[in-house]
Amino acid sequence: KSEHGPAAMILKTSIKYWPAEYHSQSAIEAALFLRKEIADLARVKSVTIESHDAAVEIIGSEPEKWKPNTRETADHSLPYITAIALIDGDVTNKQFEPERFADPQVWRFLETVKVKRNAELSAIYPDAVANIVHVDLDDGRQLTRRVDYPLGHAKNRLKDSEVEKKFFALVSPTIGQERARGIVDLVWKLDEAKNVDGLIKAVDMKQK
């Protein structure tokens, strides 16, 4: 809030950085952090995800979340999303292709994944969208990472360069880097524009 009135809601808006259901974003970030500490995935005995009630109910409880047969199930599966982040060290559209989410080796890894409710994480939701990921190794060590405000959350904002990186990754394969760059340049100057005609024309897929 300022002398000009209440703060714009856009300042409270979160952006998903990874192409998966929003409640999984902090689990992805935690898993990617832990992946750097795991030299050999064969050493992983089990994975436990502690999450808040909303995440468990929406993306972490139904049996098919452990054996996804469609992209829609895979990108709304807390166990799959977390597991594939650990396995591949990345979460992009490639991780939601049928040959990846239906891979028997991935399904075997999913057998080691458990999802548990955490009352503390539920209490701080929806202000925080938190997950805790534990990875137990065969040498007795347990690796743990907690993320309350994932990358892109209103309290952990993406840098402009990170927003651009996501946009280019999603759009450039379809319309080309040059056109994608032009759209980004228009958006960054939108507050100076007299109207949105140029932007509408730039994003019109009928235009060549």
mmCIF file with all atom_site columns, C-alpha atoms in Angstrom, residues 11-204:
data_model
loop_
_atom_site.group_PDB
_atom_site.id
_atom_site.type_symbol
_atom_site.label_atom_id
_atom_site.label_alt_id
_atom_site.label_comp_id
_atom_site.label_asym_id
_atom_site.label_entity_id
_atom_site.label_seq_id
_atom_site.pdbx_PDB_ins_code
_atom_site.Cartn_x
_atom_site.Cartn_y
_atom_site.Cartn_z
_atom_site.occupancy
_atom_site.B_iso_or_equiv
_atom_site.pdbx_formal_charge
_atom_site.auth_seq_id
_atom_site.auth_comp_id
_atom_site.auth_asym_id
_atom_site.auth_atom_id
_atom_site.pdbx_PDB_model_num
ATOM 1   C CA . LEU A 1 11  ? 2.879  -7.691  -7.071  1.00 0.00 ? 11  LEU A CA 1
ATOM 2   C CA . LYS A 1 12  ? 1.442  -10.766 -5.319  1.00 0.00 ? 12  LYS A CA 1
ATOM 3   C CA . THR A 1 13  ? 1.390  -12.878 -8.462  1.00 0.00 ? 13  THR A CA 1
ATOM 4   C CA . SER A 1 14  ? 3.525  -16.008 -8.679  1.00 0.00 ? 14  SER A CA 1
ATOM 5   C CA . ILE A 1 15  ? 4.947  -17.496 -11.884 1.00 0.00 ? 15  ILE A CA 1
ATOM 6   C CA . LYS A 1 16  ? 5.560  -21.214 -12.320 1.00 0.00 ? 16  LYS A CA 1
ATOM 7   C CA . TYR A 1 17  ? 9.165  -21.725 -13.368 1.00 0.00 ? 17  TYR A CA 1
ATOM 8   C CA . TRP A 1 18  ? 8.814  -25.431 -14.206 1.00 0.00 ? 18  TRP A CA 1
ATOM 9   C CA . PRO A 1 19  ? 6.036  -26.877 -16.454 1.00 0.00 ? 19  PRO A CA 1
ATOM 10  C CA . ALA A 1 20  ? 4.289  -28.806 -13.687 1.00 0.00 ? 20  ALA A CA 1
ATOM 11  C CA . GLU A 1 21  ? 1.406  -28.310 -11.253 1.00 0.00 ? 21  GLU A CA 1
ATOM 12  C CA . TYR A 1 22  ? 2.041  -25.358 -8.951  1.00 0.00 ? 22  TYR A CA 1
ATOM 13  C CA . HIS A 1 23  ? 2.041  -27.196 -5.614  1.00 0.00 ? 23  HIS A CA 1
ATOM 14  C CA . SER A 1 24  ? 4.999  -29.266 -6.835  1.00 0.00 ? 24  SER A CA 1
ATOM 15  C CA . GLN A 1 25  ? 7.278  -26.313 -7.602  1.00 0.00 ? 25  GLN A CA 1
ATOM 16  C CA . SER A 1 26  ? 9.041  -26.287 -4.228  1.00 0.00 ? 26  SER A CA 1
ATOM 17  C CA . ALA A 1 27  ? 9.526  -30.068 -4.380  1.00 0.00 ? 27  ALA A CA 1
ATOM 18  C CA . ILE A 1 28  ? 11.163 -29.686 -7.796  1.00 0.00 ? 28  ILE A CA 1
ATOM 19  C CA . GLU A 1 29  ? 13.506 -27.019 -6.477  1.00 0.00 ? 29  GLU A CA 1
ATOM 20  C CA . ALA A 1 30  ? 14.399 -29.161 -3.461  1.00 0.00 ? 30  ALA A CA 1
ATOM 21  C CA . ALA A 1 31  ? 14.965 -32.265 -5.602  1.00 0.00 ? 31  ALA A CA 1
ATOM 22  C CA . LEU A 1 32  ? 17.178 -30.418 -8.085  1.00 0.00 ? 32  LEU A CA 1
ATOM 23  C CA . PHE A 1 33  ? 19.267 -29.111 -5.198  1.00 0.00 ? 33  PHE A CA 1
ATOM 24  C CA . LEU A 1 34  ? 19.691 -32.613 -3.745  1.00 0.00 ? 34  LEU A CA 1
ATOM 25  C CA . ARG A 1 35  ? 20.461 -34.119 -7.151  1.00 0.00 ? 35  ARG A CA 1
ATOM 26  C CA . LYS A 1 36  ? 23.789 -32.279 -7.127  1.00 0.00 ? 36  LYS A CA 1
ATOM 27  C CA . GLU A 1 37  ? 24.758 -34.207 -3.985  1.00 0.00 ? 37  GLU A CA 1
ATOM 28  C CA . ILE A 1 38  ? 23.925 -37.652 -5.386  1.00 0.00 ? 38  ILE A CA 1
ATOM 29  C CA . ALA A 1 39  ? 26.740 -39.083 -7.480  1.00 0.00 ? 39  ALA A CA 1
ATOM 30  C CA . ASP A 1 40  ? 24.979 -42.372 -8.221  1.00 0.00 ? 40  ASP A CA 1
ATOM 31  C CA . LEU A 1 41  ? 21.189 -42.782 -8.263  1.00 0.00 ? 41  LEU A CA 1
ATOM 32  C CA . ALA A 1 42  ? 21.658 -46.492 -7.566  1.00 0.00 ? 42  ALA A CA 1
ATOM 33  C CA . ARG A 1 43  ? 22.614 -45.427 -4.036  1.00 0.00 ? 43  ARG A CA 1
ATOM 34  C CA . VAL A 1 44  ? 19.101 -44.072 -3.401  1.00 0.00 ? 44  VAL A CA 1
ATOM 35  C CA . LYS A 1 45  ? 17.087 -46.376 -1.124  1.00 0.00 ? 45  LYS A CA 1
ATOM 36  C CA . SER A 1 46  ? 14.004 -44.213 -0.680  1.00 0.00 ? 46  SER A CA 1
ATOM 37  C CA . VAL A 1 47  ? 12.566 -40.749 -1.197  1.00 0.00 ? 47  VAL A CA 1
ATOM 38  C CA . THR A 1 48  ? 10.092 -39.117 1.173   1.00 0.00 ? 48  THR A CA 1
ATOM 39  C CA . ILE A 1 49  ? 8.196  -35.952 0.337   1.00 0.00 ? 49  ILE A CA 1
ATOM 40  C CA . GLU A 1 50  ? 6.647  -34.077 3.244   1.00 0.00 ? 50  GLU A CA 1
ATOM 41  C CA . SER A 1 51  ? 3.936  -31.790 1.943   1.00 0.00 ? 51  SER A CA 1
ATOM 42  C CA . HIS A 1 52  ? 0.906  -29.706 2.873   1.00 0.00 ? 52  HIS A CA 1
ATOM 43  C CA . ASP A 1 53  ? -2.662 -30.966 2.714   1.00 0.00 ? 53  ASP A CA 1
ATOM 44  C CA . ALA A 1 54  ? -3.578 -29.229 -0.556  1.00 0.00 ? 54  ALA A CA 1
ATOM 45  C CA . ALA A 1 55  ? -0.654 -30.786 -2.407  1.00 0.00 ? 55  ALA A CA 1
ATOM 46  C CA . VAL A 1 56  ? -1.292 -34.258 -1.006  1.00 0.00 ? 56  VAL A CA 1
ATOM 47  C CA . GLU A 1 57  ? -4.977 -34.133 -1.900  1.00 0.00 ? 57  GLU A CA 1
ATOM 48  C CA . ILE A 1 58  ? -4.520 -32.661 -5.384  1.00 0.00 ? 58  ILE A CA 1
ATOM 49  C CA . ILE A 1 59  ? -1.325 -34.305 -6.664  1.00 0.00 ? 59  ILE A CA 1
ATOM 50  C CA . GLY A 1 60  ? -0.034 -36.771 -4.087  1.00 0.00 ? 60  GLY A CA 1
ATOM 51  C CA . SER A 1 61  ? -2.521 -39.413 -3.020  1.00 0.00 ? 61  SER A CA 1
ATOM 52  C CA . GLU A 1 62  ? -4.138 -41.344 -5.893  1.00 0.00 ? 62  GLU A CA 1
ATOM 53  C CA . PRO A 1 63  ? -2.471 -44.616 -6.978  1.00 0.00 ? 63  PRO A CA 1
ATOM 54  C CA . GLU A 1 64  ? -2.090 -43.474 -10.599 1.00 0.00 ? 64  GLU A CA 1
ATOM 55  C CA . LYS A 1 65  ? 0.256  -40.717 -9.433  1.00 0.00 ? 65  LYS A CA 1
ATOM 56  C CA . TRP A 1 66  ? 2.850  -43.485 -9.001  1.00 0.00 ? 66  TRP A CA 1
ATOM 57  C CA . LYS A 1 67  ? 2.142  -44.991 -12.441 1.00 0.00 ? 67  LYS A CA 1
ATOM 58  C CA . PRO A 1 68  ? 1.271  -42.093 -14.746 1.00 0.00 ? 68  PRO A CA 1
ATOM 59  C CA . ASN A 1 69  ? -0.097 -43.078 -18.143 1.00 0.00 ? 69  ASN A CA 1
ATOM 60  C CA . THR A 1 70  ? -0.868 -39.602 -19.494 1.00 0.00 ? 70  THR A CA 1
ATOM 61  C CA . ARG A 1 71  ? 0.910  -36.266 -19.498 1.00 0.00 ? 71  ARG A CA 1
ATOM 62  C CA . GLU A 1 72  ? -1.968 -34.799 -17.493 1.00 0.00 ? 72  GLU A CA 1
ATOM 63  C CA . THR A 1 73  ? -1.379 -37.337 -14.731 1.00 0.00 ? 73  THR A CA 1
ATOM 64  C CA . ALA A 1 74  ? 2.405  -37.006 -14.889 1.00 0.00 ? 74  ALA A CA 1
ATOM 65  C CA . ASP A 1 75  ? 2.498  -33.227 -14.570 1.00 0.00 ? 75  ASP A CA 1
ATOM 66  C CA . HIS A 1 76  ? -0.031 -33.434 -11.723 1.00 0.00 ? 76  HIS A CA 1
ATOM 67  C CA . SER A 1 77  ? 1.847  -36.144 -9.823  1.00 0.00 ? 77  SER A CA 1
ATOM 68  C CA . LEU A 1 78  ? 3.936  -35.018 -6.860  1.00 0.00 ? 78  LEU A CA 1
ATOM 69  C CA . PRO A 1 79  ? 5.844  -38.333 -6.674  1.00 0.00 ? 79  PRO A CA 1
ATOM 70  C CA . TYR A 1 80  ? 6.583  -38.442 -10.412 1.00 0.00 ? 80  TYR A CA 1
ATOM 71  C CA . ILE A 1 81  ? 7.580  -34.786 -10.683 1.00 0.00 ? 81  ILE A CA 1
ATOM 72  C CA . THR A 1 82  ? 9.914  -35.042 -7.699  1.00 0.00 ? 82  THR A CA 1
ATOM 73  C CA . ALA A 1 83  ? 11.367 -38.364 -8.834  1.00 0.00 ? 83  ALA A CA 1
ATOM 74  C CA . ILE A 1 84  ? 12.045 -37.218 -12.386 1.00 0.00 ? 84  ILE A CA 1
ATOM 75  C CA . ALA A 1 85  ? 13.757 -34.085 -11.067 1.00 0.00 ? 85  ALA A CA 1
ATOM 76  C CA . LEU A 1 86  ? 16.082 -36.357 -9.103  1.00 0.00 ? 86  LEU A CA 1
ATOM 77  C CA . ILE A 1 87  ? 16.600 -38.779 -11.990 1.00 0.00 ? 87  ILE A CA 1
ATOM 78  C CA . ASP A 1 88  ? 17.065 -36.335 -14.862 1.00 0.00 ? 88  ASP A CA 1
ATOM 79  C CA . GLY A 1 89  ? 18.332 -33.290 -12.995 1.00 0.00 ? 89  GLY A CA 1
ATOM 80  C CA . ASP A 1 90  ? 15.854 -31.139 -14.908 1.00 0.00 ? 90  ASP A CA 1
ATOM 81  C CA . VAL A 1 91  ? 12.117 -30.653 -15.408 1.00 0.00 ? 91  VAL A CA 1
ATOM 82  C CA . THR A 1 92  ? 11.107 -29.542 -18.902 1.00 0.00 ? 92  THR A CA 1
ATOM 83  C CA . ASN A 1 93  ? 8.474  -30.590 -21.419 1.00 0.00 ? 93  ASN A CA 1
ATOM 84  C CA . LYS A 1 94  ? 10.712 -33.557 -22.269 1.00 0.00 ? 94  LYS A CA 1
ATOM 85  C CA . GLN A 1 95  ? 10.058 -35.046 -18.839 1.00 0.00 ? 95  GLN A CA 1
ATOM 86  C CA . PHE A 1 96  ? 6.351  -35.218 -19.680 1.00 0.00 ? 96  PHE A CA 1
ATOM 87  C CA . GLU A 1 97  ? 6.664  -37.098 -22.945 1.00 0.00 ? 97  GLU A CA 1
ATOM 88  C CA . PRO A 1 98  ? 5.178  -40.646 -22.921 1.00 0.00 ? 98  PRO A CA 1
ATOM 89  C CA . GLU A 1 99  ? 8.529  -42.350 -23.417 1.00 0.00 ? 99  GLU A CA 1
ATOM 90  C CA . ARG A 1 100 ? 9.742  -40.692 -20.217 1.00 0.00 ? 100 ARG A CA 1
ATOM 91  C CA . PHE A 1 101 ? 6.835  -40.865 -17.785 1.00 0.00 ? 101 PHE A CA 1
ATOM 92  C CA . ALA A 1 102 ? 5.989  -44.460 -18.798 1.00 0.00 ? 102 ALA A CA 1
ATOM 93  C CA . ASP A 1 103 ? 9.595  -45.692 -18.632 1.00 0.00 ? 103 ASP A CA 1
ATOM 94  C CA . PRO A 1 104 ? 9.669  -48.918 -16.555 1.00 0.00 ? 104 PRO A CA 1
ATOM 95  C CA . GLN A 1 105 ? 12.894 -47.789 -14.862 1.00 0.00 ? 105 GLN A CA 1
ATOM 96  C CA . VAL A 1 106 ? 11.207 -44.574 -13.755 1.00 0.00 ? 106 VAL A CA 1
ATOM 97  C CA . TRP A 1 107 ? 8.255  -46.556 -12.413 1.00 0.00 ? 107 TRP A CA 1
ATOM 98  C CA . ARG A 1 108 ? 10.634 -48.777 -10.438 1.00 0.00 ? 108 ARG A CA 1
ATOM 99  C CA . PHE A 1 109 ? 12.216 -45.675 -8.914  1.00 0.00 ? 109 PHE A CA 1
ATOM 100 C CA . LEU A 1 110 ? 8.724  -44.398 -8.061  1.00 0.00 ? 110 LEU A CA 1
ATOM 101 C CA . GLU A 1 111 ? 8.202  -47.487 -5.912  1.00 0.00 ? 111 GLU A CA 1
ATOM 102 C CA . THR A 1 112 ? 10.710 -45.958 -3.474  1.00 0.00 ? 112 THR A CA 1
ATOM 103 C CA . VAL A 1 113 ? 8.831  -42.642 -3.219  1.00 0.00 ? 113 VAL A CA 1
ATOM 104 C CA . LYS A 1 114 ? 6.476  -41.837 -0.337  1.00 0.00 ? 114 LYS A CA 1
ATOM 105 C CA . VAL A 1 115 ? 4.323  -38.756 0.272   1.00 0.00 ? 115 VAL A CA 1
ATOM 106 C CA . LYS A 1 116 ? 3.518  -37.681 3.839   1.00 0.00 ? 116 LYS A CA 1
ATOM 107 C CA . ARG A 1 117 ? 1.375  -34.893 5.235   1.00 0.00 ? 117 ARG A CA 1
ATOM 108 C CA . ASN A 1 118 ? 3.148  -32.288 7.348   1.00 0.00 ? 118 ASN A CA 1
ATOM 109 C CA . ALA A 1 119 ? 0.929  -30.235 9.673   1.00 0.00 ? 119 ALA A CA 1
ATOM 110 C CA . GLU A 1 120 ? 3.455  -27.408 9.906   1.00 0.00 ? 120 GLU A CA 1
ATOM 111 C CA . LEU A 1 121 ? 3.564  -27.012 6.130   1.00 0.00 ? 121 LEU A CA 1
ATOM 112 C CA . SER A 1 122 ? -0.236 -27.108 5.982   1.00 0.00 ? 122 SER A CA 1
ATOM 113 C CA . ALA A 1 123 ? -0.439 -24.339 8.590   1.00 0.00 ? 123 ALA A CA 1
ATOM 114 C CA . ILE A 1 124 ? 1.658  -21.921 6.527   1.00 0.00 ? 124 ILE A CA 1
ATOM 115 C CA . TYR A 1 125 ? -0.252 -22.603 3.289   1.00 0.00 ? 125 TYR A CA 1
ATOM 116 C CA . PRO A 1 126 ? -1.227 -20.725 1.120   1.00 0.00 ? 126 PRO A CA 1
ATOM 117 C CA . ASP A 1 127 ? 1.241  -18.002 2.113   1.00 0.00 ? 127 ASP A CA 1
ATOM 118 C CA . ALA A 1 128 ? 3.976  -20.586 1.563   1.00 0.00 ? 128 ALA A CA 1
ATOM 119 C CA . VAL A 1 129 ? 3.711  -23.500 -0.869  1.00 0.00 ? 129 VAL A CA 1
ATOM 120 C CA . ALA A 1 130 ? 6.236  -25.686 0.903   1.00 0.00 ? 130 ALA A CA 1
ATOM 121 C CA . ASN A 1 131 ? 7.677  -29.151 0.450   1.00 0.00 ? 131 ASN A CA 1
ATOM 122 C CA . ILE A 1 132 ? 10.452 -31.058 2.203   1.00 0.00 ? 132 ILE A CA 1
ATOM 123 C CA . VAL A 1 133 ? 12.299 -33.736 0.248   1.00 0.00 ? 133 VAL A CA 1
ATOM 124 C CA . HIS A 1 134 ? 14.320 -36.452 2.024   1.00 0.00 ? 134 HIS A CA 1
ATOM 125 C CA . VAL A 1 135 ? 16.571 -38.840 0.109   1.00 0.00 ? 135 VAL A CA 1
ATOM 126 C CA . ASP A 1 136 ? 17.853 -41.877 2.018   1.00 0.00 ? 136 ASP A CA 1
ATOM 127 C CA . LEU A 1 137 ? 21.065 -43.421 0.660   1.00 0.00 ? 137 LEU A CA 1
ATOM 128 C CA . ASP A 1 138 ? 22.412 -46.946 1.057   1.00 0.00 ? 138 ASP A CA 1
ATOM 129 C CA . ASP A 1 139 ? 25.282 -45.712 3.243   1.00 0.00 ? 139 ASP A CA 1
ATOM 130 C CA . GLY A 1 140 ? 22.843 -44.557 5.935   1.00 0.00 ? 140 GLY A CA 1
ATOM 131 C CA . ARG A 1 141 ? 22.930 -40.865 5.078   1.00 0.00 ? 141 ARG A CA 1
ATOM 132 C CA . GLN A 1 142 ? 19.760 -38.849 4.639   1.00 0.00 ? 142 GLN A CA 1
ATOM 133 C CA . LEU A 1 143 ? 19.839 -35.784 2.408   1.00 0.00 ? 143 LEU A CA 1
ATOM 134 C CA . THR A 1 144 ? 17.140 -33.201 3.122   1.00 0.00 ? 144 THR A CA 1
ATOM 135 C CA . ARG A 1 145 ? 16.057 -29.969 1.511   1.00 0.00 ? 145 ARG A CA 1
ATOM 136 C CA . ARG A 1 146 ? 13.101 -27.755 2.438   1.00 0.00 ? 146 ARG A CA 1
ATOM 137 C CA . VAL A 1 147 ? 11.723 -25.033 0.179   1.00 0.00 ? 147 VAL A CA 1
ATOM 138 C CA . ASP A 1 148 ? 8.890  -22.771 1.345   1.00 0.00 ? 148 ASP A CA 1
ATOM 139 C CA . TYR A 1 149 ? 8.832  -20.193 -1.446  1.00 0.00 ? 149 TYR A CA 1
ATOM 140 C CA . PRO A 1 150 ? 9.847  -21.777 -4.761  1.00 0.00 ? 150 PRO A CA 1
ATOM 141 C CA . LEU A 1 151 ? 11.532 -19.882 -7.549  1.00 0.00 ? 151 LEU A CA 1
ATOM 142 C CA . GLY A 1 152 ? 8.874  -17.681 -9.122  1.00 0.00 ? 152 GLY A CA 1
ATOM 143 C CA . HIS A 1 153 ? 6.821  -17.258 -5.936  1.00 0.00 ? 153 HIS A CA 1
ATOM 144 C CA . ALA A 1 154 ? 5.812  -13.674 -5.154  1.00 0.00 ? 154 ALA A CA 1
ATOM 145 C CA . LYS A 1 155 ? 8.259  -13.824 -2.234  1.00 0.00 ? 155 LYS A CA 1
ATOM 146 C CA . ASN A 1 156 ? 11.035 -15.340 -4.366  1.00 0.00 ? 156 ASN A CA 1
ATOM 147 C CA . ARG A 1 157 ? 10.674 -13.509 -7.635  1.00 0.00 ? 157 ARG A CA 1
ATOM 148 C CA . LEU A 1 158 ? 12.155 -14.571 -10.928 1.00 0.00 ? 158 LEU A CA 1
ATOM 149 C CA . LYS A 1 159 ? 14.737 -12.278 -12.447 1.00 0.00 ? 159 LYS A CA 1
ATOM 150 C CA . ASP A 1 160 ? 13.803 -10.789 -15.810 1.00 0.00 ? 160 ASP A CA 1
ATOM 151 C CA . SER A 1 161 ? 16.399 -13.047 -17.414 1.00 0.00 ? 161 SER A CA 1
ATOM 152 C CA . GLU A 1 162 ? 14.762 -16.118 -15.831 1.00 0.00 ? 162 GLU A CA 1
ATOM 153 C CA . VAL A 1 163 ? 11.323 -15.106 -17.117 1.00 0.00 ? 163 VAL A CA 1
ATOM 154 C CA . GLU A 1 164 ? 12.819 -14.699 -20.583 1.00 0.00 ? 164 GLU A CA 1
ATOM 155 C CA . LYS A 1 165 ? 14.569 -18.073 -20.349 1.00 0.00 ? 165 LYS A CA 1
ATOM 156 C CA . LYS A 1 166 ? 11.275 -19.810 -19.590 1.00 0.00 ? 166 LYS A CA 1
ATOM 157 C CA . PHE A 1 167 ? 9.462  -17.956 -22.379 1.00 0.00 ? 167 PHE A CA 1
ATOM 158 C CA . PHE A 1 168 ? 12.101 -18.720 -24.989 1.00 0.00 ? 168 PHE A CA 1
ATOM 159 C CA . ALA A 1 169 ? 12.247 -22.393 -23.995 1.00 0.00 ? 169 ALA A CA 1
ATOM 160 C CA . LEU A 1 170 ? 8.497  -22.748 -24.486 1.00 0.00 ? 170 LEU A CA 1
ATOM 161 C CA . VAL A 1 171 ? 7.939  -20.501 -27.488 1.00 0.00 ? 171 VAL A CA 1
ATOM 162 C CA . SER A 1 172 ? 11.079 -20.412 -29.646 1.00 0.00 ? 172 SER A CA 1
ATOM 163 C CA . PRO A 1 173 ? 10.767 -24.025 -30.901 1.00 0.00 ? 173 PRO A CA 1
ATOM 164 C CA . THR A 1 174 ? 7.384  -23.084 -32.384 1.00 0.00 ? 174 THR A CA 1
ATOM 165 C CA . ILE A 1 175 ? 7.794  -19.525 -33.693 1.00 0.00 ? 175 ILE A CA 1
ATOM 166 C CA . GLY A 1 176 ? 11.565 -19.081 -33.826 1.00 0.00 ? 176 GLY A CA 1
ATOM 167 C CA . GLN A 1 177 ? 13.991 -17.148 -31.655 1.00 0.00 ? 177 GLN A CA 1
ATOM 168 C CA . GLU A 1 178 ? 13.784 -13.897 -33.638 1.00 0.00 ? 178 GLU A CA 1
ATOM 169 C CA . ARG A 1 179 ? 10.025 -13.581 -33.360 1.00 0.00 ? 179 ARG A CA 1
ATOM 170 C CA . ALA A 1 180 ? 10.076 -14.640 -29.714 1.00 0.00 ? 180 ALA A CA 1
ATOM 171 C CA . ARG A 1 181 ? 12.701 -11.978 -28.997 1.00 0.00 ? 181 ARG A CA 1
ATOM 172 C CA . GLY A 1 182 ? 10.492 -9.376  -30.667 1.00 0.00 ? 182 GLY A CA 1
ATOM 173 C CA . ILE A 1 183 ? 7.541  -10.287 -28.449 1.00 0.00 ? 183 ILE A CA 1
ATOM 174 C CA . VAL A 1 184 ? 9.676  -10.027 -25.326 1.00 0.00 ? 184 VAL A CA 1
ATOM 175 C CA . ASP A 1 185 ? 10.981 -6.612  -26.359 1.00 0.00 ? 185 ASP A CA 1
ATOM 176 C CA . LEU A 1 186 ? 7.412  -5.362  -26.843 1.00 0.00 ? 186 LEU A CA 1
ATOM 177 C CA . VAL A 1 187 ? 6.283  -6.701  -23.474 1.00 0.00 ? 187 VAL A CA 1
ATOM 178 C CA . TRP A 1 188 ? 9.131  -5.040  -21.580 1.00 0.00 ? 188 TRP A CA 1
ATOM 179 C CA . LYS A 1 189 ? 8.092  -1.675  -23.100 1.00 0.00 ? 189 LYS A CA 1
ATOM 180 C CA . LEU A 1 190 ? 4.356  -2.166  -22.684 1.00 0.00 ? 190 LEU A CA 1
ATOM 181 C CA . ASP A 1 191 ? 4.131  0.557   -20.035 1.00 0.00 ? 191 ASP A CA 1
ATOM 182 C CA . GLU A 1 192 ? 5.385  3.057   -22.629 1.00 0.00 ? 192 GLU A CA 1
ATOM 183 C CA . ALA A 1 193 ? 3.044  1.958   -25.428 1.00 0.00 ? 193 ALA A CA 1
ATOM 184 C CA . LYS A 1 194 ? 0.042  4.046   -26.509 1.00 0.00 ? 194 LYS A CA 1
ATOM 185 C CA . ASN A 1 195 ? -1.899 0.859   -27.251 1.00 0.00 ? 195 ASN A CA 1
ATOM 186 C CA . VAL A 1 196 ? -1.401 -2.897  -27.489 1.00 0.00 ? 196 VAL A CA 1
ATOM 187 C CA . ASP A 1 197 ? -1.847 -3.177  -31.254 1.00 0.00 ? 197 ASP A CA 1
ATOM 188 C CA . GLY A 1 198 ? 1.801  -4.040  -31.845 1.00 0.00 ? 198 GLY A CA 1
ATOM 189 C CA . LEU A 1 199 ? 1.783  -6.788  -29.225 1.00 0.00 ? 199 LEU A CA 1
ATOM 190 C CA . ILE A 1 200 ? -1.482 -8.280  -30.492 1.00 0.00 ? 200 ILE A CA 1
ATOM 191 C CA . LYS A 1 201 ? -0.058 -8.420  -34.009 1.00 0.00 ? 201 LYS A CA 1
ATOM 192 C CA . ALA A 1 202 ? 3.199  -9.960  -32.766 1.00 0.00 ? 202 ALA A CA 1
ATOM 193 C CA . VAL A 1 203 ? 1.445  -12.824 -30.961 1.00 0.00 ? 203 VAL A CA 1
ATOM 194 C CA . ASP A 1 204 ? -1.115 -13.489 -33.707 1.00 0.00 ? 204 ASP A CA 1
#
